[in-house]
Amino acid sequence: QVQLVESGGGLVQCGGSLRLPCAASARTFSSYSMGWFRQALGKEREFVERISRCSDSTDYLASVKGRFTISRDNTKNTLYLQMNSLKPEEAAVYYCAASTFYYGNYNYWGQGTQVTVST
């Protein structure tokens, strides 16, 4: 079992950047594939990016291509989401998630961190 804690959220101006870390409790962090999701107020949760156990494979939502980057440091049990050129419509609660599968089927979720983008 793994516990996930996101941080790094806050208020940023449109066009600005934020880096979200997600700290994992498990010593076996490297055995989980990881993902980032977001949920805006009144909308369904949507997938943002994912990364494989050894960072050899990533996948992303088309609208964030070239602006968001997912990464992980297995020595620090931490997942990251670097977000650049943020848009107002990307304001949401951002969640990290862990999966025991190579792709999808996320078993564990963090509590989320709020990202607000001002116009």
CSV table of N, CA, C and O in Angstrom, one decimal:
chain,number,residue,atom,x,y,z
A,1,GLN,N,0.8,-1.2,0.0
A,1,GLN,CA,0.0,0.0,0.0
A,1,GLN,C,0.9,1.2,0.0
A,1,GLN,O,2.0,1.2,0.5
A,2,VAL,N,0.4,2.3,-0.6
A,2,VAL,CA,1.2,3.5,-0.7
A,2,VAL,C,0.3,4.7,-0.4
A,2,VAL,O,-0.9,4.8,-0.8
A,3,GLN,N,0.8,5.7,0.3
A,3,GLN,CA,0.1,6.9,0.6
A,3,GLN,C,0.8,8.0,-0.2
A,3,GLN,O,2.0,8.1,-0.3
A,4,LEU,N,0.0,8.9,-0.8
A,4,LEU,CA,0.4,9.9,-1.7
A,4,LEU,C,0.0,11.3,-1.1
A,4,LEU,O,-1.1,11.5,-0.7
A,5,VAL,N,1.0,12.2,-1.1
A,5,VAL,CA,0.7,13.6,-0.6
A,5,VAL,C,1.2,14.6,-1.7
A,5,VAL,O,2.4,14.7,-1.9
A,6,GLU,N,0.3,15.3,-2.3
A,6,GLU,CA,0.6,16.3,-3.2
A,6,GLU,C,0.9,17.6,-2.5
A,6,GLU,O,0.3,17.9,-1.4
A,7,SER,N,1.6,18.5,-3.1
A,7,SER,CA,1.9,19.8,-2.6
A,7,SER,C,2.2,20.7,-3.8
A,7,SER,O,2.3,20.3,-5.0
A,8,GLY,N,2.5,22.0,-3.5
A,8,GLY,CA,3.0,22.9,-4.6
A,8,GLY,C,1.9,23.7,-5.3
A,8,GLY,O,2.2,24.5,-6.1
A,9,GLY,N,0.6,23.4,-4.9
A,9,GLY,CA,-0.4,24.2,-5.6
A,9,GLY,C,-0.5,25.6,-5.0
A,9,GLY,O,0.2,26.0,-4.1
A,10,GLY,N,-1.3,26.4,-5.7
A,10,GLY,CA,-1.4,27.8,-5.3
A,10,GLY,C,-2.0,28.6,-6.4
A,10,GLY,O,-2.5,28.1,-7.4
A,11,LEU,N,-1.8,30.0,-6.2
A,11,LEU,CA,-2.3,30.9,-7.2
A,11,LEU,C,-1.2,31.4,-8.1
A,11,LEU,O,-0.1,31.7,-7.6
A,12,VAL,N,-1.4,31.3,-9.4
A,12,VAL,CA,-0.5,31.7,-10.4
A,12,VAL,C,-1.2,32.5,-11.5
A,12,VAL,O,-2.3,32.3,-11.8
A,13,GLN,N,-0.5,33.5,-12.0
A,13,GLN,CA,-1.0,34.2,-13.1
A,13,GLN,C,-1.0,33.4,-14.4
A,13,GLN,O,-0.2,32.5,-14.6
A,14,CYS,N,-2.0,33.7,-15.3
A,14,CYS,CA,-2.0,33.0,-16.6
A,14,CYS,C,-0.7,33.2,-17.3
A,14,CYS,O,-0.1,34.2,-17.2
A,15,GLY,N,-0.2,32.1,-17.8
A,15,GLY,CA,1.1,32.1,-18.4
A,15,GLY,C,2.3,31.7,-17.5
A,15,GLY,O,3.4,31.6,-17.9
A,16,GLY,N,1.9,31.6,-16.2
A,16,GLY,CA,2.9,31.3,-15.2
A,16,GLY,C,3.2,29.8,-15.1
A,16,GLY,O,2.6,29.0,-15.8
A,17,SER,N,4.0,29.5,-14.1
A,17,SER,CA,4.5,28.1,-13.9
A,17,SER,C,4.3,27.6,-12.5
A,17,SER,O,4.4,28.4,-11.6
A,18,LEU,N,4.1,26.3,-12.3
A,18,LEU,CA,4.1,25.7,-11.0
A,18,LEU,C,4.7,24.3,-11.2
A,18,LEU,O,4.6,23.7,-12.2
A,19,ARG,N,5.3,23.9,-10.1
A,19,ARG,CA,5.8,22.5,-10.0
A,19,ARG,C,5.1,21.8,-8.9
A,19,ARG,O,5.2,22.3,-7.7
A,20,LEU,N,4.5,20.7,-9.2
A,20,LEU,CA,3.8,20.0,-8.1
A,20,LEU,C,4.5,18.7,-7.8
A,20,LEU,O,4.7,17.8,-8.6
A,21,PRO,N,5.0,18.6,-6.6
A,21,PRO,CA,5.6,17.3,-6.1
A,21,PRO,C,4.5,16.4,-5.5
A,21,PRO,O,3.5,16.9,-5.0
A,22,CYS,N,4.7,15.1,-5.6
A,22,CYS,CA,3.8,14.2,-4.9
A,22,CYS,C,4.7,13.2,-4.2
A,22,CYS,O,5.4,12.4,-4.9
A,23,ALA,N,4.7,13.2,-2.9
A,23,ALA,CA,5.5,12.4,-2.1
A,23,ALA,C,4.8,11.1,-1.8
A,23,ALA,O,3.6,11.1,-1.4
A,24,ALA,N,5.5,10.0,-2.0
A,24,ALA,CA,4.9,8.6,-1.8
A,24,ALA,C,5.6,8.0,-0.6
A,24,ALA,O,6.8,8.1,-0.3
A,25,SER,N,4.7,7.3,0.2
A,25,SER,CA,5.2,6.7,1.4
A,25,SER,C,5.9,5.3,1.2
A,25,SER,O,6.8,4.9,2.0
A,26,ALA,N,5.6,4.7,0.1
A,26,ALA,CA,6.1,3.3,-0.1
A,26,ALA,C,7.6,3.3,-0.4
A,26,ALA,O,8.1,4.0,-1.3
A,27,ARG,N,8.3,2.3,0.2
A,27,ARG,CA,9.7,2.1,-0.2
A,27,ARG,C,9.8,1.5,-1.5
A,27,ARG,O,10.9,1.5,-2.1
A,28,THR,N,8.6,0.9,-2.0
A,28,THR,CA,8.6,0.3,-3.3
A,28,THR,C,8.0,1.2,-4.3
A,28,THR,O,7.3,0.7,-5.3
A,29,PHE,N,8.3,2.5,-4.2
A,29,PHE,CA,7.7,3.5,-5.1
A,29,PHE,C,8.0,3.1,-6.6
A,29,PHE,O,7.1,3.3,-7.4
A,30,SER,N,9.2,2.6,-6.8
A,30,SER,CA,9.5,2.3,-8.2
A,30,SER,C,8.7,1.2,-8.8
A,30,SER,O,8.8,0.9,-10.0
A,31,SER,N,8.0,0.5,-8.0
A,31,SER,CA,7.1,-0.6,-8.5
A,31,SER,C,5.8,-0.1,-9.0
A,31,SER,O,5.0,-0.9,-9.5
A,32,TYR,N,5.5,1.2,-8.8
A,32,TYR,CA,4.2,1.7,-9.2
A,32,TYR,C,4.4,2.6,-10.5
A,32,TYR,O,5.3,3.4,-10.6
A,33,SER,N,3.5,2.4,-11.4
A,33,SER,CA,3.3,3.4,-12.5
A,33,SER,C,2.5,4.6,-11.8
A,33,SER,O,1.7,4.3,-11.0
A,34,MET,N,2.8,5.8,-12.3
A,34,MET,CA,2.2,7.0,-11.7
A,34,MET,C,1.5,7.8,-12.7
A,34,MET,O,1.8,7.9,-13.9
A,35,GLY,N,0.5,8.6,-12.2
A,35,GLY,CA,-0.2,9.5,-13.1
A,35,GLY,C,-0.6,10.8,-12.3
A,35,GLY,O,-0.7,10.8,-11.1
A,36,TRP,N,-0.9,11.8,-13.1
A,36,TRP,CA,-1.5,13.0,-12.6
A,36,TRP,C,-2.9,13.2,-13.3
A,36,TRP,O,-3.0,13.0,-14.5
A,37,PHE,N,-3.8,13.6,-12.5
A,37,PHE,CA,-5.2,13.9,-12.9
A,37,PHE,C,-5.6,15.3,-12.4
A,37,PHE,O,-4.9,15.8,-11.5
A,38,ARG,N,-6.7,15.8,-12.9
A,38,ARG,CA,-7.2,17.1,-12.4
A,38,ARG,C,-8.7,17.1,-12.5
A,38,ARG,O,-9.3,16.4,-13.3
A,39,GLN,N,-9.3,17.9,-11.6
A,39,GLN,CA,-10.7,18.0,-11.6
A,39,GLN,C,-11.1,19.4,-11.3
A,39,GLN,O,-10.8,20.0,-10.2
A,40,ALA,N,-11.6,20.1,-12.3
A,40,ALA,CA,-12.1,21.5,-12.1
A,40,ALA,C,-13.5,21.4,-11.5
A,40,ALA,O,-14.2,20.5,-11.6
A,41,LEU,N,-13.8,22.6,-10.9
A,41,LEU,CA,-15.1,22.7,-10.2
A,41,LEU,C,-16.3,22.4,-11.2
A,41,LEU,O,-16.3,23.0,-12.3
A,42,GLY,N,-17.1,21.5,-10.9
A,42,GLY,CA,-18.3,21.2,-11.7
A,42,GLY,C,-18.0,20.3,-12.9
A,42,GLY,O,-18.9,20.0,-13.7
A,43,LYS,N,-16.7,19.8,-13.0
A,43,LYS,CA,-16.4,18.9,-14.1
A,43,LYS,C,-15.9,17.6,-13.6
A,43,LYS,O,-15.6,17.4,-12.4
A,44,GLU,N,-15.8,16.6,-14.5
A,44,GLU,CA,-15.3,15.3,-14.2
A,44,GLU,C,-13.8,15.3,-14.1
A,44,GLU,O,-13.1,16.2,-14.7
A,45,ARG,N,-13.3,14.4,-13.3
A,45,ARG,CA,-11.8,14.3,-13.3
A,45,ARG,C,-11.3,13.8,-14.6
A,45,ARG,O,-11.9,13.0,-15.3
A,46,GLU,N,-10.1,14.4,-15.0
A,46,GLU,CA,-9.6,14.0,-16.3
A,46,GLU,C,-8.1,13.7,-16.1
A,46,GLU,O,-7.4,14.3,-15.3
A,47,PHE,N,-7.6,12.8,-17.0
A,47,PHE,CA,-6.2,12.4,-17.0
A,47,PHE,C,-5.4,13.5,-17.6
A,47,PHE,O,-5.8,14.3,-18.5
A,48,VAL,N,-4.2,13.7,-17.0
A,48,VAL,CA,-3.3,14.7,-17.5
A,48,VAL,C,-2.0,14.1,-18.0
A,48,VAL,O,-1.7,14.3,-19.2
A,49,GLU,N,-1.3,13.3,-17.2
A,49,GLU,CA,-0.1,12.7,-17.7
A,49,GLU,C,0.1,11.4,-16.9
A,49,GLU,O,-0.3,11.3,-15.8
A,50,ARG,N,0.9,10.5,-17.5
A,50,ARG,CA,1.3,9.3,-16.8
A,50,ARG,C,2.8,9.0,-17.1
A,50,ARG,O,3.3,9.5,-18.1
A,51,ILE,N,3.4,8.2,-16.2
A,51,ILE,CA,4.8,7.8,-16.4
A,51,ILE,C,4.9,6.4,-15.9
A,51,ILE,O,4.3,6.0,-14.9
A,52,SER,N,5.7,5.6,-16.6
A,52,SER,CA,6.0,4.3,-16.2
A,52,SER,C,6.9,4.2,-15.0
A,52,SER,O,7.5,5.2,-14.6
A,53,ARG,N,7.1,2.9,-14.6
A,53,ARG,CA,7.9,2.7,-13.3
A,53,ARG,C,9.3,3.3,-13.5
A,53,ARG,O,9.9,3.8,-12.5
A,54,CYS,N,9.9,3.1,-14.6
A,54,CYS,CA,11.3,3.5,-14.8
A,54,CYS,C,11.5,4.7,-15.7
A,54,CYS,O,12.6,4.9,-16.2
A,55,SER,N,10.4,5.4,-15.9
A,55,SER,CA,10.4,6.7,-16.7
A,55,SER,C,10.7,6.4,-18.1
A,55,SER,O,11.1,7.4,-18.8
A,56,ASP,N,10.5,5.2,-18.6
A,56,ASP,CA,10.8,4.9,-20.0
A,56,ASP,C,9.6,5.2,-20.9
A,56,ASP,O,9.8,5.1,-22.2
A,57,SER,N,8.5,5.4,-20.3
A,57,SER,CA,7.3,5.7,-21.1
A,57,SER,C,6.4,6.7,-20.4
A,57,SER,O,6.2,6.7,-19.2
A,58,THR,N,6.0,7.7,-21.2
A,58,THR,CA,5.0,8.7,-20.7
A,58,THR,C,3.9,8.8,-21.7
A,58,THR,O,4.0,8.5,-22.8
A,59,ASP,N,2.8,9.4,-21.2
A,59,ASP,CA,1.6,9.7,-22.0
A,59,ASP,C,1.0,10.9,-21.4
A,59,ASP,O,1.2,11.2,-20.2
A,60,TYR,N,0.3,11.7,-22.3
A,60,TYR,CA,-0.2,13.0,-21.8
A,60,TYR,C,-1.5,13.4,-22.5
A,60,TYR,O,-1.7,12.9,-23.6
A,61,LEU,N,-2.2,14.2,-21.9
A,61,LEU,CA,-3.4,14.9,-22.5
A,61,LEU,C,-2.9,15.8,-23.6
A,61,LEU,O,-1.9,16.5,-23.4
A,62,ALA,N,-3.5,15.7,-24.7
A,62,ALA,CA,-3.0,16.5,-25.9
A,62,ALA,C,-2.9,18.0,-25.6
A,62,ALA,O,-2.0,18.6,-26.1
A,63,SER,N,-3.8,18.5,-24.9
A,63,SER,CA,-3.8,20.0,-24.6
A,63,SER,C,-2.6,20.4,-23.8
A,63,SER,O,-2.4,21.6,-23.7
A,64,VAL,N,-1.9,19.5,-23.1
A,64,VAL,CA,-0.8,20.0,-22.3
A,64,VAL,C,0.5,19.7,-22.9
A,64,VAL,O,1.6,20.0,-22.4
A,65,LYS,N,0.5,19.1,-24.1
A,65,LYS,CA,1.8,18.8,-24.8
A,65,LYS,C,2.7,20.0,-25.0
A,65,LYS,O,2.2,21.1,-25.4
A,66,GLY,N,3.9,19.9,-24.6
A,66,GLY,CA,4.9,21.0,-24.7
A,66,GLY,C,4.8,21.9,-23.6
A,66,GLY,O,5.7,22.8,-23.5
A,67,ARG,N,3.9,21.8,-22.7
A,67,ARG,CA,3.8,22.7,-21.6
A,67,ARG,C,3.9,22.0,-20.2
A,67,ARG,O,4.5,22.6,-19.3
A,68,PHE,N,3.4,20.8,-20.1
A,68,PHE,CA,3.5,20.1,-18.8
A,68,PHE,C,4.5,18.9,-19.0
A,68,PHE,O,4.5,18.3,-20.1
A,69,THR,N,5.2,18.6,-18.0
A,69,THR,CA,6.2,17.5,-18.0
A,69,THR,C,6.0,16.7,-16.7
A,69,THR,O,6.2,17.3,-15.6
A,70,ILE,N,5.8,15.5,-16.8
A,70,ILE,CA,5.8,14.6,-15.7
A,70,ILE,C,7.2,13.9,-15.5
A,70,ILE,O,7.9,13.6,-16.5
A,71,SER,N,7.6,13.7,-14.3
A,71,SER,CA,8.9,13.1,-14.0
A,71,SER,C,8.8,12.4,-12.7
A,71,SER,O,7.9,12.7,-11.9
A,72,ARG,N,9.8,11.6,-12.4
A,72,ARG,CA,9.8,11.0,-11.1
A,72,ARG,C,11.2,10.7,-10.7
A,72,ARG,O,12.1,10.6,-11.5
A,73,ASP,N,11.4,10.7,-9.3
A,73,ASP,CA,12.7,10.4,-8.8
A,73,ASP,C,12.5,9.2,-7.8
A,73,ASP,O,12.0,9.4,-6.7
A,74,ASN,N,12.9,8.1,-8.3
A,74,ASN,CA,12.6,6.9,-7.5
A,74,ASN,C,13.5,6.8,-6.3
A,74,ASN,O,13.2,6.1,-5.3
A,75,THR,N,14.6,7.5,-6.3
A,75,THR,CA,15.5,7.6,-5.1
A,75,THR,C,14.9,8.4,-4.0
A,75,THR,O,15.2,8.3,-2.8
A,76,LYS,N,14.0,9.3,-4.4
A,76,LYS,CA,13.3,10.2,-3.4
A,76,LYS,C,11.8,9.9,-3.2
A,76,LYS,O,11.1,10.6,-2.5
A,77,ASN,N,11.4,8.8,-3.9
A,77,ASN,CA,10.0,8.4,-3.8
A,77,ASN,C,9.0,9.6,-4.1
A,77,ASN,O,8.0,9.8,-3.4
A,78,THR,N,9.4,10.3,-5.1
A,78,THR,CA,8.6,11.5,-5.5
A,78,THR,C,8.3,11.6,-6.9
A,78,THR,O,9.1,11.3,-7.8
A,79,LEU,N,7.1,12.0,-7.2
A,79,LEU,CA,6.6,12.2,-8.6
A,79,LEU,C,6.4,13.8,-8.7
A,79,LEU,O,6.1,14.5,-7.8
A,80,TYR,N,6.6,14.2,-9.9
A,80,TYR,CA,6.6,15.7,-10.2
A,80,TYR,C,5.7,16.0,-11.4
A,80,TYR,O,5.6,15.2,-12.3
A,81,LEU,N,5.1,17.2,-11.4
A,81,LEU,CA,4.4,17.7,-12.6
A,81,LEU,C,4.9,19.1,-12.7
A,81,LEU,O,4.5,20.0,-11.9
A,82,GLN,N,5.6,19.4,-13.7
A,82,GLN,CA,6.0,20.7,-14.1
A,82,GLN,C,5.0,21.3,-15.0
A,82,GLN,O,4.8,20.7,-16.1
A,83,MET,N,4.4,22.4,-14.7
A,83,MET,CA,3.4,23.0,-15.5
A,83,MET,C,3.8,24.4,-15.9
A,83,MET,O,4.1,25.3,-15.0
A,84,ASN,N,3.9,24.6,-17.2
A,84,ASN,CA,4.3,25.9,-17.7
A,84,ASN,C,3.2,26.5,-18.6
A,84,ASN,O,2.3,25.8,-19.1
A,85,SER,N,3.2,27.8,-18.8
A,85,SER,CA,2.2,28.5,-19.6
A,85,SER,C,0.8,28.1,-19.2
A,85,SER,O,0.0,27.8,-20.0
A,86,LEU,N,0.5,28.2,-17.9
A,86,LEU,CA,-0.8,27.8,-17.4
A,86,LEU,C,-1.9,28.7,-17.9
A,86,LEU,O,-1.7,29.9,-18.1
A,87,LYS,N,-3.0,28.1,-18.2
A,87,LYS,CA,-4.2,28.8,-18.7
A,87,LYS,C,-5.3,28.8,-17.6
A,87,LYS,O,-5.4,27.9,-16.8
A,88,PRO,N,-6.1,29.8,-17.6
A,88,PRO,CA,-7.2,29.9,-16.6
A,88,PRO,C,-8.1,28.7,-16.5
A,88,PRO,O,-8.5,28.3,-15.5
A,89,GLU,N,-8.3,28.1,-17.7
A,89,GLU,CA,-9.2,26.9,-17.7
A,89,GLU,C,-8.5,25.6,-17.1
A,89,GLU,O,-9.2,24.6,-16.9
A,90,GLU,N,-7.3,25.8,-16.8
A,90,GLU,CA,-6.6,24.6,-16.1
A,90,GLU,C,-6.6,24.7,-14.6
A,90,GLU,O,-5.9,23.9,-13.9
A,91,ALA,N,-7.3,25.7,-14.1
A,91,ALA,CA,-7.5,25.8,-12.6
A,91,ALA,C,-8.3,24.5,-12.2
A,91,ALA,O,-9.3,24.2,-12.8
A,92,ALA,N,-7.8,23.8,-11.2
A,92,ALA,CA,-8.4,22.6,-10.8
A,92,ALA,C,-7.7,22.1,-9.6
A,92,ALA,O,-6.6,22.6,-9.1
A,93,VAL,N,-8.3,21.0,-9.0
A,93,VAL,CA,-7.5,20.3,-8.0
A,93,VAL,C,-6.8,19.2,-8.7
A,93,VAL,O,-7.3,18.4,-9.5
A,94,TYR,N,-5.5,19.1,-8.5
A,94,TYR,CA,-4.6,18.2,-9.2
A,94,TYR,C,-4.3,17.0,-8.2
A,94,TYR,O,-3.9,17.3,-7.1
A,95,TYR,N,-4.4,15.8,-8.7
A,95,TYR,CA,-4.2,14.6,-7.9
A,95,TYR,C,-3.1,13.8,-8.6
A,95,TYR,O,-3.1,13.6,-9.8
A,96,CYS,N,-2.3,13.2,-7.7
A,96,CYS,CA,-1.4,12.1,-8.2
A,96,CYS,C,-2.0,10.8,-7.8
A,96,CYS,O,-2.8,10.7,-6.9
A,97,ALA,N,-1.7,9.8,-8.6
A,97,ALA,CA,-2.2,8.4,-8.4
A,97,ALA,C,-1.2,7.4,-8.7
A,97,ALA,O,-0.3,7.6,-9.6
A,98,ALA,N,-1.3,6.3,-8.1
A,98,ALA,CA,-0.4,5.2,-8.2
A,98,ALA,C,-1.1,3.9,-8.7
A,98,ALA,O,-2.2,3.6,-8.3
A,99,SER,N,-0.4,3.2,-9.5
A,99,SER,CA,-1.0,1.9,-10.1
A,99,SER,C,0.0,0.8,-10.0
A,99,SER,O,1.2,1.0,-10.2
A,100,THR,N,-0.5,-0.4,-9.6
A,100,THR,CA,0.3,-1.6,-9.6
A,100,THR,C,0.4,-2.2,-11.0
A,100,THR,O,1.1,-3.2,-11.2
A,101,PHE,N,-0.3,-1.6,-11.9
A,101,PHE,CA,-0.3,-2.1,-13.3
A,101,PHE,C,0.6,-1.3,-14.1
A,101,PHE,O,1.0,-0.2,-13.7
A,102,TYR,N,1.0,-1.8,-15.3
A,102,TYR,CA,1.9,-1.0,-16.1
A,102,TYR,C,1.2,0.3,-16.6
A,102,TYR,O,1.8,1.3,-16.8
A,103,TYR,N,-0.1,0.2,-16.9
A,103,TYR,CA,-0.9,1.3,-17.4
A,103,TYR,C,-2.3,1.3,-16.9
A,103,TYR,O,-2.9,0.3,-16.8
A,104,GLY,N,-2.7,2.5,-16.4
A,104,GLY,CA,-4.0,2.6,-15.9
A,104,GLY,C,-4.3,1.9,-14.6
A,104,GLY,O,-3.4,1.5,-13.9
A,105,ASN,N,-5.6,1.8,-14.3
A,105,ASN,CA,-6.1,1.0,-13.1
A,105,ASN,C,-5.4,1.6,-11.8
A,105,ASN,O,-4.8,0.8,-11.1
A,106,TYR,N,-5.6,2.8,-11.6
A,106,TYR,CA,-4.9,3.4,-10.5
A,106,TYR,C,-5.6,3.0,-9.2
A,106,TYR,O,-6.8,3.2,-9.0
A,107,ASN,N,-4.8,2.5,-8.3
A,107,ASN,CA,-5.2,1.9,-7.0
A,107,ASN,C,-5.3,2.9,-5.9
A,107,ASN,O,-6.0,2.8,-4.9
A,108,TYR,N,-4.3,3.9,-5.9
A,108,TYR,CA,-4.1,4.8,-4.8
A,108,TYR,C,-4.1,6.2,-5.3
A,108,TYR,O,-3.6,6.5,-6.4
A,109,TRP,N,-4.7,7.1,-4.5
A,109,TRP,CA,-4.9,8.5,-4.8
A,109,TRP,C,-4.4,9.4,-3.7
A,109,TRP,O,-4.6,9.0,-2.5
A,110,GLY,N,-3.9,10.5,-4.0
A,110,GLY,CA,-3.6,11.5,-3.0
A,110,GLY,C,-4.8,12.4,-2.7
A,110,GLY,O,-5.9,12.2,-3.4
A,111,GLN,N,-4.7,13.3,-1.9
A,111,GLN,CA,-5.8,14.2,-1.5
A,111,GLN,C,-6.0,15.4,-2.4
A,111,GLN,O,-7.1,16.0,-2.3
A,112,GLY,N,-5.0,15.6,-3.2
A,112,GLY,CA,-5.1,16.7,-4.2
A,112,GLY,C,-4.5,18.0,-3.7
A,112,GLY,O,-4.4,18.3,-2.5
A,113,THR,N,-4.2,18.8,-4.6
A,113,THR,CA,-3.7,20.2,-4.3
A,113,THR,C,-4.3,21.2,-5.3
A,113,THR,O,-4.4,20.9,-6.5
A,114,GLN,N,-4.8,22.3,-4.8
A,114,GLN,CA,-5.5,23.2,-5.6
A,114,GLN,C,-4.6,24.1,-6.4
A,114,GLN,O,-3.6,24.7,-5.9
A,115,VAL,N,-4.9,24.2,-7.7
A,115,VAL,CA,-4.2,25.2,-8.6
A,115,VAL,C,-5.2,26.2,-9.1
A,115,VAL,O,-6.2,25.8,-9.6
A,116,THR,N,-4.9,27.4,-8.8
A,116,THR,CA,-5.7,28.5,-9.3
A,116,THR,C,-5.0,29.4,-10.3
A,116,THR,O,-3.8,29.8,-10.0
A,117,VAL,N,-5.6,29.7,-11.4
A,117,VAL,CA,-4.9,30.5,-12.4
A,117,VAL,C,-5.7,31.8,-12.7
A,117,VAL,O,-6.9,31.7,-13.1
A,118,SER,N,-5.1,32.9,-12.4
A,118,SER,CA,-5.8,34.1,-12.5
A,118,SER,C,-5.6,34.7,-13.9
A,118,SER,O,-4.6,34.4,-14.6
A,119,THR,N,-6.6,35.5,-14.4
A,119,THR,CA,-6.5,36.1,-15.7
A,119,THR,C,-5.9,37.4,-15.6
A,119,THR,O,-5.6,38.0,-14.6
